[in-house]
mmCIF file of C-alpha atoms in Angstrom:
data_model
loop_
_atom_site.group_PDB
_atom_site.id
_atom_site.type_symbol
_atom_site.label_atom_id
_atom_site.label_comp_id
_atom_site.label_asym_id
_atom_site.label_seq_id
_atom_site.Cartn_x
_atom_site.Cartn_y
_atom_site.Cartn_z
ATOM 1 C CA UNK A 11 89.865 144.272 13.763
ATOM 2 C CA UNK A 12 93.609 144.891 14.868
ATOM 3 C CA UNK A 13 92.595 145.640 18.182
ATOM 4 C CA UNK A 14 91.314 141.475 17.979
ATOM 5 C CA UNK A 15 94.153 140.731 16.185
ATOM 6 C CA UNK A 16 96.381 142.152 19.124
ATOM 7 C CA UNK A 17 94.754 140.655 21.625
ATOM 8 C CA UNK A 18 94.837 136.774 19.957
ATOM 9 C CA UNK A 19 99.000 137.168 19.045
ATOM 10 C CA UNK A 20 99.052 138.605 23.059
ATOM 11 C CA UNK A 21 97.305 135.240 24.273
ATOM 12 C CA UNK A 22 99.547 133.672 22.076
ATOM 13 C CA UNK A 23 103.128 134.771 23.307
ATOM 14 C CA UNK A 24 101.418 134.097 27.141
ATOM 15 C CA UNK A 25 100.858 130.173 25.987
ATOM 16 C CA UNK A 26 104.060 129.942 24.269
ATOM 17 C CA UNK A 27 105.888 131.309 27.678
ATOM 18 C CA UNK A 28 103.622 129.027 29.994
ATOM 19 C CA UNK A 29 104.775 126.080 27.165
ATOM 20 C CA UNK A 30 108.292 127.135 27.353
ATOM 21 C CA UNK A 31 108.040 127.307 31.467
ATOM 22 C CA UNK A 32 106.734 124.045 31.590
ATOM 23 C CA UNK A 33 109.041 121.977 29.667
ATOM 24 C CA UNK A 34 111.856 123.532 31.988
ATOM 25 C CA UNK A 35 109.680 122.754 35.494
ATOM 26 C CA UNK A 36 106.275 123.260 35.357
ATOM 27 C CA UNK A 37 103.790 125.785 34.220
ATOM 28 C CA UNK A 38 101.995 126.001 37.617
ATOM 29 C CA UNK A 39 103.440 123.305 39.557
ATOM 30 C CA UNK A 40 102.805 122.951 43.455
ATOM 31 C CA UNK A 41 105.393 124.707 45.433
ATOM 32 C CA UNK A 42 108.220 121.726 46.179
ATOM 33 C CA UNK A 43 110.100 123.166 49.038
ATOM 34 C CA UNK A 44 108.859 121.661 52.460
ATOM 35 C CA UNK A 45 108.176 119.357 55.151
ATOM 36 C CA UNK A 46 107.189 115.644 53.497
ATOM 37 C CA UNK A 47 106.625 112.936 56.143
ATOM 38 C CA UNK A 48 105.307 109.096 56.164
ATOM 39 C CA UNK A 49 105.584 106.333 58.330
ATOM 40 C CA UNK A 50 108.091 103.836 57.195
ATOM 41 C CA UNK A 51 107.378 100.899 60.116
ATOM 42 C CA UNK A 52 105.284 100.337 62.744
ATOM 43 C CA UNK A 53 107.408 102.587 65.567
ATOM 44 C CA UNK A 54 109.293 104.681 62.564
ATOM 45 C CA UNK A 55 108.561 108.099 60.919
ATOM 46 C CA UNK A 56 110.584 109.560 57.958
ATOM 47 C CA UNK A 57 110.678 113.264 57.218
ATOM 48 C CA UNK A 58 112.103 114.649 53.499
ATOM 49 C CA UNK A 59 112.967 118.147 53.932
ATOM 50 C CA UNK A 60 113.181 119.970 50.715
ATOM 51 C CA UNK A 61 114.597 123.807 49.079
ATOM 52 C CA UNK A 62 114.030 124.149 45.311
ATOM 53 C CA UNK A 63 116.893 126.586 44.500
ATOM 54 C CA UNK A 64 117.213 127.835 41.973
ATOM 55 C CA UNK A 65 114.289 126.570 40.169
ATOM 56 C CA UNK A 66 114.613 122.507 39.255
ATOM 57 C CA UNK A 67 117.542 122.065 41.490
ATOM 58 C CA UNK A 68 116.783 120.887 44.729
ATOM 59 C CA UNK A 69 118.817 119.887 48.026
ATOM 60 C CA UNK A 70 117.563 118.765 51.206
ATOM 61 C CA UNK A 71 117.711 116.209 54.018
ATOM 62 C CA UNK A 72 115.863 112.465 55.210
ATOM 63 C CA UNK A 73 115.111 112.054 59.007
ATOM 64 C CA UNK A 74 114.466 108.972 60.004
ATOM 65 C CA UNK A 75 113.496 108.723 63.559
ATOM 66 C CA UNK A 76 112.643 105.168 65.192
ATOM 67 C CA UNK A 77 111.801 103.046 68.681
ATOM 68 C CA UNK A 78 114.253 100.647 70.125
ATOM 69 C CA UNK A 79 112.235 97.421 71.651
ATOM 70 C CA UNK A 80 112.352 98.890 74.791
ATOM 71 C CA UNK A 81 110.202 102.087 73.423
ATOM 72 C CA UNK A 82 113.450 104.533 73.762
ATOM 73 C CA UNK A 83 114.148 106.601 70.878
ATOM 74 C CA UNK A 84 117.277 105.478 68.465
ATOM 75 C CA UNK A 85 119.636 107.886 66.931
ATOM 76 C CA UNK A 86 117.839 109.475 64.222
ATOM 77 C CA UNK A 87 119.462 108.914 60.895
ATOM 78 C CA UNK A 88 120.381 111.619 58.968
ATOM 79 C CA UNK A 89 120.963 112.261 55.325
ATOM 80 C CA UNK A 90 122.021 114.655 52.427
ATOM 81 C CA UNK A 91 119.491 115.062 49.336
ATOM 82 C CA UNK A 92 120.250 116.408 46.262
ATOM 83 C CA UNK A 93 118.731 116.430 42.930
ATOM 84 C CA UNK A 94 115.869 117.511 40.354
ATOM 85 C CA UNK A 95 112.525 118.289 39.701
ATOM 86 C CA UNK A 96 110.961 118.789 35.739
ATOM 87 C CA UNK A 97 107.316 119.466 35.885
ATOM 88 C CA UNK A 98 106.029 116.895 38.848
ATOM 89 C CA UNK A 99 108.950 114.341 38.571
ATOM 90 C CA UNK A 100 111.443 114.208 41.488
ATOM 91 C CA UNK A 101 114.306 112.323 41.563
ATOM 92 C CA UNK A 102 116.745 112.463 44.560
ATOM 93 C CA UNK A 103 119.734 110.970 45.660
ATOM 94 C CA UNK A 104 120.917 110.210 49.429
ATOM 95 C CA UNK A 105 124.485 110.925 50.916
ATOM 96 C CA UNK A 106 125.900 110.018 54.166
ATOM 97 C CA UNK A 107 128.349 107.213 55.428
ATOM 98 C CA UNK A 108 128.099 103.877 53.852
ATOM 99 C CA UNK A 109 126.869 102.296 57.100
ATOM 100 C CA UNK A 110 124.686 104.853 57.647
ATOM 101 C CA UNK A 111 123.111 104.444 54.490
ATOM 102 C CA UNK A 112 122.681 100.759 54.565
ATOM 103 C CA UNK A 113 120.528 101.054 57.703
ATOM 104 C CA UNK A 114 117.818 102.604 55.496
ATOM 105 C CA UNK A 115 118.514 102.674 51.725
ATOM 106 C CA UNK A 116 120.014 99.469 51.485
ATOM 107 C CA UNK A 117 121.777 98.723 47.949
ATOM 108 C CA UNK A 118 119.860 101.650 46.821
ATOM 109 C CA UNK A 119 120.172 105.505 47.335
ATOM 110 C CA UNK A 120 118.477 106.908 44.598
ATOM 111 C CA UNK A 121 114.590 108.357 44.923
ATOM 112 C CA UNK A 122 112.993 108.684 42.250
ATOM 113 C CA UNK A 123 109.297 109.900 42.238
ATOM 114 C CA UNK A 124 106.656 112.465 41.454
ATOM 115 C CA UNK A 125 105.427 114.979 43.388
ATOM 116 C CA UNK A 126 101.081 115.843 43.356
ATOM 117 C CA UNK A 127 99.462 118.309 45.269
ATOM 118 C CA UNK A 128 100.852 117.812 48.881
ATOM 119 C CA UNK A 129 101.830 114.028 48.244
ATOM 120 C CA UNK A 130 105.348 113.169 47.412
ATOM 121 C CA UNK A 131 105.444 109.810 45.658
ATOM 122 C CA UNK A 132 109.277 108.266 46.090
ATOM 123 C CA UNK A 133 110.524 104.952 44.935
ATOM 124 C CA UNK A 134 113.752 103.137 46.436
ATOM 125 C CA UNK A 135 114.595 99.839 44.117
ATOM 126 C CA UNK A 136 110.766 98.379 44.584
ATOM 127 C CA UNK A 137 109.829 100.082 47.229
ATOM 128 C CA UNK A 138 107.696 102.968 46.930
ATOM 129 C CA UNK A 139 106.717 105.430 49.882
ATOM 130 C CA UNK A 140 104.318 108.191 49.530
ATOM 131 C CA UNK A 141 105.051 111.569 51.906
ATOM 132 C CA UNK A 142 102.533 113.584 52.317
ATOM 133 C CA UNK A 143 103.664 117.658 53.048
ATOM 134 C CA UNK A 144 102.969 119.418 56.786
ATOM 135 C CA UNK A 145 104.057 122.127 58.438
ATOM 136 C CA UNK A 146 107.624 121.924 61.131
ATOM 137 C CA UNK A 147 105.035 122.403 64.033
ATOM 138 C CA UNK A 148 102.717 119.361 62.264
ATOM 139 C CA UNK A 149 106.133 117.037 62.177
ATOM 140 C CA UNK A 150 107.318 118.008 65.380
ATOM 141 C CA UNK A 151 103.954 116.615 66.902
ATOM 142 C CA UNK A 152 104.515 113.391 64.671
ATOM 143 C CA UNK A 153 108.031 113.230 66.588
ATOM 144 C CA UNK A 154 105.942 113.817 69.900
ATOM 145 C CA UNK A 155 103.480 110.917 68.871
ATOM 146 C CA UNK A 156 106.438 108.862 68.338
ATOM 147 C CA UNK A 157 108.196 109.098 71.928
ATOM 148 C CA UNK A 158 104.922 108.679 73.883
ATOM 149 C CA UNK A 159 104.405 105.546 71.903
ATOM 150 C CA UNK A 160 107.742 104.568 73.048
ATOM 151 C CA UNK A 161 106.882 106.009 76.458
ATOM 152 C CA UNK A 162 103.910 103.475 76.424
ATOM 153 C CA UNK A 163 106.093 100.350 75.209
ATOM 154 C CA UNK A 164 108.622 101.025 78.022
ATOM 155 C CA UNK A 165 105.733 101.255 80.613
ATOM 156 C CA UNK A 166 104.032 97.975 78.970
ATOM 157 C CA UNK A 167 107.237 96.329 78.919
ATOM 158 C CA UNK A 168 108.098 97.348 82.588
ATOM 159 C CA UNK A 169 104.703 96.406 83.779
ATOM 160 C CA UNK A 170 105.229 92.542 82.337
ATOM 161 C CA UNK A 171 108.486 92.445 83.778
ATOM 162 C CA UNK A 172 107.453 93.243 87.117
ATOM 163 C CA UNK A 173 104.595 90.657 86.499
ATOM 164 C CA UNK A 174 107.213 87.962 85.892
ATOM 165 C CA UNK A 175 109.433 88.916 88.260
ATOM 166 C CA UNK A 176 106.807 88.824 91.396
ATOM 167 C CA UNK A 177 105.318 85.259 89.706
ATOM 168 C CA UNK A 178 109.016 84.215 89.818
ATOM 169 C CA UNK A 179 109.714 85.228 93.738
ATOM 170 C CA UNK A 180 106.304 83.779 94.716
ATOM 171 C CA UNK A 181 107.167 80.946 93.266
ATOM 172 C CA UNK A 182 110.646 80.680 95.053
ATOM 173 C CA UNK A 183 108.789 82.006 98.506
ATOM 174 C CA UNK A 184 106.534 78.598 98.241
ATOM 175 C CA UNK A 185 109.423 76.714 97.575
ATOM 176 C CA UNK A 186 111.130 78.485 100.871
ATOM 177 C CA UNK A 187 107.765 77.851 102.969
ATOM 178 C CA UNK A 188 107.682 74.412 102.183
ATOM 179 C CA UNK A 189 111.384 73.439 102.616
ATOM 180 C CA UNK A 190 110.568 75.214 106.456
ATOM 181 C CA UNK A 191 107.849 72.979 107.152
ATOM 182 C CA UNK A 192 109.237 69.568 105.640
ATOM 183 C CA UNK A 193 112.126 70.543 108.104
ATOM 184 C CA UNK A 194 109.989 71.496 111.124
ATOM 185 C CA UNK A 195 107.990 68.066 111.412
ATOM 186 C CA UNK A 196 110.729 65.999 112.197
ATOM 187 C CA UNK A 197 111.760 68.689 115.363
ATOM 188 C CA UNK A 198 108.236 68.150 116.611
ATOM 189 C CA UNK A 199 108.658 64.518 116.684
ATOM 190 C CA UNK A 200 112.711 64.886 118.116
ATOM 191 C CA UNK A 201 111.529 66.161 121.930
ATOM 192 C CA UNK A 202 111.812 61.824 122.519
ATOM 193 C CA UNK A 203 114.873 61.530 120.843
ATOM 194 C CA UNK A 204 116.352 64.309 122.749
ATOM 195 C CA UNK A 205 115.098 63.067 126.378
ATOM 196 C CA UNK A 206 116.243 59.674 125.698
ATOM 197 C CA UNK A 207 119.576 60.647 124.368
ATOM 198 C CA UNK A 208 119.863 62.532 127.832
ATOM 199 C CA UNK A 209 118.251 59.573 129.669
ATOM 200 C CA UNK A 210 120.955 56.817 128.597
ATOM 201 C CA UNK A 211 123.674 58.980 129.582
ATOM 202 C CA UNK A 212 121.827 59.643 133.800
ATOM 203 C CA UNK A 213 121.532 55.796 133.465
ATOM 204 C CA UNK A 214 125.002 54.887 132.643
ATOM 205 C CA UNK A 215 126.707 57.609 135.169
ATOM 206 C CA UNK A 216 124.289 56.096 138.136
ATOM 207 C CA UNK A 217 125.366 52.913 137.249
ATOM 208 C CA UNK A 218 129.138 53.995 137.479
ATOM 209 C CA UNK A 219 128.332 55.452 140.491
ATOM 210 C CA UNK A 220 126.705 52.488 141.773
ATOM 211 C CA UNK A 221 129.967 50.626 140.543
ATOM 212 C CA UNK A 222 132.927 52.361 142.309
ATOM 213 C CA UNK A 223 130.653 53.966 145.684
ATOM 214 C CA UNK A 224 131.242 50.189 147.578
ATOM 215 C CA UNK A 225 134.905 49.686 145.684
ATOM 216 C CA UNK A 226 135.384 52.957 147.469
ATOM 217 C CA UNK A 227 134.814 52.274 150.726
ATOM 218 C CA UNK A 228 136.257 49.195 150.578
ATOM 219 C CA UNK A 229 139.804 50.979 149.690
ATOM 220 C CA UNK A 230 140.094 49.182 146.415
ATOM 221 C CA UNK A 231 142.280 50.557 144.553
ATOM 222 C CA UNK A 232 141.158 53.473 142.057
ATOM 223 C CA UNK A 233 143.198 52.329 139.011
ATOM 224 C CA UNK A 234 140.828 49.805 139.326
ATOM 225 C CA UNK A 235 137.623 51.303 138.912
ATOM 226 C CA UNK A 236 138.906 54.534 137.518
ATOM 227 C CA UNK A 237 137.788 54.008 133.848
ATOM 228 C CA UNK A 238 134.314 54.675 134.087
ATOM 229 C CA UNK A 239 135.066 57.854 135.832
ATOM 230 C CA UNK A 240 137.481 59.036 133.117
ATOM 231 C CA UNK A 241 134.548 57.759 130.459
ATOM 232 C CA UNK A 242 132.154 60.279 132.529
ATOM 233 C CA UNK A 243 134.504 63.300 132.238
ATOM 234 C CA UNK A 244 135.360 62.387 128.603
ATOM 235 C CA UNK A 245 131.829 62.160 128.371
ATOM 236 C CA UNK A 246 131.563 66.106 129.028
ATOM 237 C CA UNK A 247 132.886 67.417 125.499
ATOM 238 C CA UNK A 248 130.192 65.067 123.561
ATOM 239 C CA UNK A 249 127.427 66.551 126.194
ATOM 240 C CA UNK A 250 128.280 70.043 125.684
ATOM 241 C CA UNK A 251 128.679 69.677 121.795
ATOM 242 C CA UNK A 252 124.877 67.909 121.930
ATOM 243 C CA UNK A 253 123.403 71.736 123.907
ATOM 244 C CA UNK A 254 125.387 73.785 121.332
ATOM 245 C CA UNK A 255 123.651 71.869 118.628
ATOM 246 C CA UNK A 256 120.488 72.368 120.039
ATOM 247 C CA UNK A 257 121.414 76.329 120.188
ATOM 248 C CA UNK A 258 122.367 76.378 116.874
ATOM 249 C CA UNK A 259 119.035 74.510 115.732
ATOM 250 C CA UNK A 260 117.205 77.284 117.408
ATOM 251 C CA UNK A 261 118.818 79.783 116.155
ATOM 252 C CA UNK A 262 118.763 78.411 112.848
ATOM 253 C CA UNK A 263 114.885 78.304 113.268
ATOM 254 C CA UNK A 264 114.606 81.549 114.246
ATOM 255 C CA UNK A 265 116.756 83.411 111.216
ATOM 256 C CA UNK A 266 114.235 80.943 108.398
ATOM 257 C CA UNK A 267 110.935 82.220 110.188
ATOM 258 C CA UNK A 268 112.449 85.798 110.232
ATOM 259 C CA UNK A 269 113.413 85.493 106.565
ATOM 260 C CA UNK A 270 110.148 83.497 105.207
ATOM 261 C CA UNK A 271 108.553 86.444 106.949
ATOM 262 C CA UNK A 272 110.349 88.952 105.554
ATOM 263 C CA UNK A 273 109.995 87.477 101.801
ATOM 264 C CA UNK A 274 105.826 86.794 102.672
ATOM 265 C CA UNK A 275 106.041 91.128 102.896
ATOM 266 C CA UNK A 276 108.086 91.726 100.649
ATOM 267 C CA UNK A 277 105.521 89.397 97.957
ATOM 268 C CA UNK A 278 102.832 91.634 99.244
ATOM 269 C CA UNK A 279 104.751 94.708 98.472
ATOM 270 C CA UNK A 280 105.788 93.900 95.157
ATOM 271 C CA UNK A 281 102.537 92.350 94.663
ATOM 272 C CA UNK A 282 101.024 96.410 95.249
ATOM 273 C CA UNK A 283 103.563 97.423 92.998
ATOM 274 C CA UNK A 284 103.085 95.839 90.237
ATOM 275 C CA UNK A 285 99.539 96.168 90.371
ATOM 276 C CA UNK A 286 100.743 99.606 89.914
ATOM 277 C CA UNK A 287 102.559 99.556 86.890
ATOM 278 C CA UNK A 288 99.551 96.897 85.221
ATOM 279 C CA UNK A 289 96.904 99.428 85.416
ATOM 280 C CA UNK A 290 99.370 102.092 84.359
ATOM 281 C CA UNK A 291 100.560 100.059 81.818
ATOM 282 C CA UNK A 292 97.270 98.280 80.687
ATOM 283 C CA UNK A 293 95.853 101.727 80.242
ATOM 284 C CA UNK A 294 97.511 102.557 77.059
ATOM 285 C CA UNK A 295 99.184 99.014 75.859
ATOM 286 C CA UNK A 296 98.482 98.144 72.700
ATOM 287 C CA UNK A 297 97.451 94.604 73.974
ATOM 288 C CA UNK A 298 94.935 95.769 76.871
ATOM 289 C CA UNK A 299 93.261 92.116 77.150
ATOM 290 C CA UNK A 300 96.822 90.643 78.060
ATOM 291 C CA UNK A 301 97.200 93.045 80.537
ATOM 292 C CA UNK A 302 93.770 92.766 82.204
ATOM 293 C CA UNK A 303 94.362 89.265 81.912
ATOM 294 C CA UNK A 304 97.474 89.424 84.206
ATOM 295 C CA UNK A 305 95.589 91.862 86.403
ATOM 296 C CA UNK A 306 92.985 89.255 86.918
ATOM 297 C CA UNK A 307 95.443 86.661 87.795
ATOM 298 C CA UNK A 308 97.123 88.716 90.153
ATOM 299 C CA UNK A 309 93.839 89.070 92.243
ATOM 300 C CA UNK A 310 92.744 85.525 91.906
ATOM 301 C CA UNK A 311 96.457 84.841 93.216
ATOM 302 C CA UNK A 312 95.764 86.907 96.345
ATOM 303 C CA UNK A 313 96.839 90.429 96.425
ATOM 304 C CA UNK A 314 97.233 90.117 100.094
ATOM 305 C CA UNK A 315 100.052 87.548 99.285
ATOM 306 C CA UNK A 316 101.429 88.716 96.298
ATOM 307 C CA UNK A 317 101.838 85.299 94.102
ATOM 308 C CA UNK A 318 102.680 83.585 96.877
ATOM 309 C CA UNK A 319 100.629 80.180 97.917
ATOM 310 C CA UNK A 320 97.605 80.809 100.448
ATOM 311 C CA UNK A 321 98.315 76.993 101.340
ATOM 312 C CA UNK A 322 101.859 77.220 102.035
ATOM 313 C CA UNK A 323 101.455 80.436 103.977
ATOM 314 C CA UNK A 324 99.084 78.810 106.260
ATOM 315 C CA UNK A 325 100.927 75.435 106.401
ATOM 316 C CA UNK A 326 104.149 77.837 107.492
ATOM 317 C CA UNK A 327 102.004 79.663 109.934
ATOM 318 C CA UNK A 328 100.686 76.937 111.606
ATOM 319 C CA UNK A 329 104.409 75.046 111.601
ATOM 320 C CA UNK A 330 106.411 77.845 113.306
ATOM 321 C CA UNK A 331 104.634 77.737 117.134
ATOM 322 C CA UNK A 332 104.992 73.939 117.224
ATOM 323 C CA UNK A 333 108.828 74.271 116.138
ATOM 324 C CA UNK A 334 109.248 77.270 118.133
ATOM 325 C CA UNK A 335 107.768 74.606 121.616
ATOM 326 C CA UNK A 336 109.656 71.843 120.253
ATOM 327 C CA UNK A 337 112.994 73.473 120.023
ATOM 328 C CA UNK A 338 112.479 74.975 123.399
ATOM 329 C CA UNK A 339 111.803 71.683 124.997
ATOM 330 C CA UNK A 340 114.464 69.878 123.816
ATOM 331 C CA UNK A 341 116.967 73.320 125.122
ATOM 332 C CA UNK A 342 114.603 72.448 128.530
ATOM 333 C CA UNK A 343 115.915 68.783 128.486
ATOM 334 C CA UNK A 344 119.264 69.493 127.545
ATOM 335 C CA UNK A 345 119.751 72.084 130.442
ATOM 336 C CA UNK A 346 118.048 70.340 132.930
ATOM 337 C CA UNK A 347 120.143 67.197 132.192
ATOM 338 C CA UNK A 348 123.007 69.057 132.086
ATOM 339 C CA UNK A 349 122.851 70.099 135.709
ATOM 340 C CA UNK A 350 121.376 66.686 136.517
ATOM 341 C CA UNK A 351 125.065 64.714 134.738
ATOM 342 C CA UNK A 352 127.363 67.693 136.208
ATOM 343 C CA UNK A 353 125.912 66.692 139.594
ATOM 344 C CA UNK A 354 126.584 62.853 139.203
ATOM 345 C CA UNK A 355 130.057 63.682 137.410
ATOM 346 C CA UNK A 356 130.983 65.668 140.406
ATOM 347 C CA UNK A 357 129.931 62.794 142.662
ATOM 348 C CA UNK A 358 132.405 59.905 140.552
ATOM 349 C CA UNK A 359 134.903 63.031 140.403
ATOM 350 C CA UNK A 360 135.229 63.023 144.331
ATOM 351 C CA UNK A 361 135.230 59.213 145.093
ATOM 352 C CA UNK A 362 138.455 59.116 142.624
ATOM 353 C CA UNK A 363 140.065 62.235 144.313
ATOM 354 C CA UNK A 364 139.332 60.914 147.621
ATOM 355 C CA UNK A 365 141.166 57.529 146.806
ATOM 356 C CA UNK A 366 144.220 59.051 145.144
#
């Protein structure tokens, strides 16, 4: 019978010490100090670190690690814990620079919470956010999760830009190819222009010729007849202003073919390149059908091209050897008049010397 009796008032003194443990912080409560982590936005992880020392005191520190828009990593935001647990109720409060703490905690900084099994329950104001406890190695793969998201974003994001940016040029290119041909047609049409402009000038030095040759040899005078041979070598600085205009429109030709040209490769290239970054990009974006959508559009655009017009291409194309003839014929008129007028100017030069 005592040996019962001792046994029951043993028992008893083991409850009363659980009871007594309990009401100071829990008779067999989970372990507190740890690793707590939960996702607090869509590109944002928070990690509680906790030490319960001595027992119901405990001290600590909030991570808060985020993506920019671009997908690279902010500053991670840092902050003191301190505070309590009794039996599975936490409560916590944050410490750090007043901006600091705004960024996250807002008006509030206290936590306040329970903790059950491995999930940490914590309340800020209305908001409540449950943790849930891993290991260092288990958060620092969360952290690694995190920056090849933002890896992904910034390869997305780079990907569209280069999209935009090549549907931008090719759209400037076509502008370029058709300011070249709405330019070209009227030198195809100018090769008239430029013979009669030529041709009225041989007509009116024959005449003067025909003029003063008989006033001549009759000994008239020359201050007579002299002022069509002073309107002939006037005549000479408008003439030689006329070929360097010409030289200048070819040149001018040449540098817009050799630039249209270059900016037709340079579509293609970019074209390649972006291609590049879409299926790069469009392999992990979180919005796939938009990028095979702009990978679709980029073929039906012609690849070959980049996003620049098959039309205007081939309208340029077939411009530049019929500007390229045109220009040359009218530099063929100009320097075969050219001789042709120095000839007859020579001729009215030495019937007014020769009467002097």
């Amino acid at each position: 019978m005592r040996g019962v009796i001792s046994a029951v008032m043993r028992i008893a003194r083991g409850l009363l010490l659980c009871l007594f443990t309990l009401a100071l912080a829990g008779c067999s409560r989970h372990e507190v100090s740890g690793y707590y982590v939960a996702s607090v936005g869509p590109d944002r992880i928070a990690m509680i670190h906790l030490v319960e020392s001595p027992p119901g005191h405990l001290t600590g520190s909030l991570v808060v690690s985020s993506l920019a828009a671009n997908g690279a990593r902010n500053n991670d935001l840092a902050y003191d814990l301190a505070g309590s647990i009794t039996g599975t109720n936490i409560s916590l409060e944050a410490k750090g620079g007043l901006a600091s703490i705004a960024q996250f905690f807002g008006n509030s900084t206290t936590l306040i919470g329970h903790l059950r099994g491995d999930s940490l329950s914590l309340s800020r104001g209305a908001k409540r956010t449950v943790y849930r406890e891993m290991s260092k190695q288990r958060y620092d793969s969360e952290l690694a999760k995190l920056d090849h998201k933002g890896q992904v974003m910034a390869m997305t994001q780079a990907a569209v830009a280069s999209y935009n940016s090549l549907e931008k040029f090719g759209k400037s290119v076509d502008a370029s190819l058709v300011r070249y041909v709405a330019w070209g047609d009227p030198k195809i049409t100018q090769i008239s222009n430029v013979q009669a402009w030529y041709q009225a000038r041989i007509a009116r030095y024959i005449k003067c010729l025909d003029t003063i040759r008989p006033l001549a040899a009759a000994h008239i005078p020359e201050w007579r007849w002299q002022q069509c041979v002073l309107n002939i070598n006037n005549d000479k600085f408008y003439r030689d202003q006329e070929t360097s205009a010409l030289r200048a429109l070819q040149a001018e030709n040449n540098s817009a073919i050799a630039a249209d040209d270059s900016k037709i490769e340079q579509g293609r290239l970019m074209a390649l390149n972006t291609l590049a970054k879409l299926r790069a990009g469009c392999s992990n974006a979180m919005n796939a059908a938009s990028c095979d959508l702009m990978v679709k559009k980029l073929y039906k655009a012609s690849l070959q091209n980049g996003m620049i017009s098959d039309q205007d291409i081939a309208s340029f194309r077939a411009a530049v050897p019929l500007v390229n003839a045109a220009l040359a014929q009218d530099l063929k008129v100009a320097n075969t008049s050219q001789a042709r007028l120095d000839a007859l100017a020579e001729q009215a030069q030495h019937l007014y010397q020769a009467n002097m």
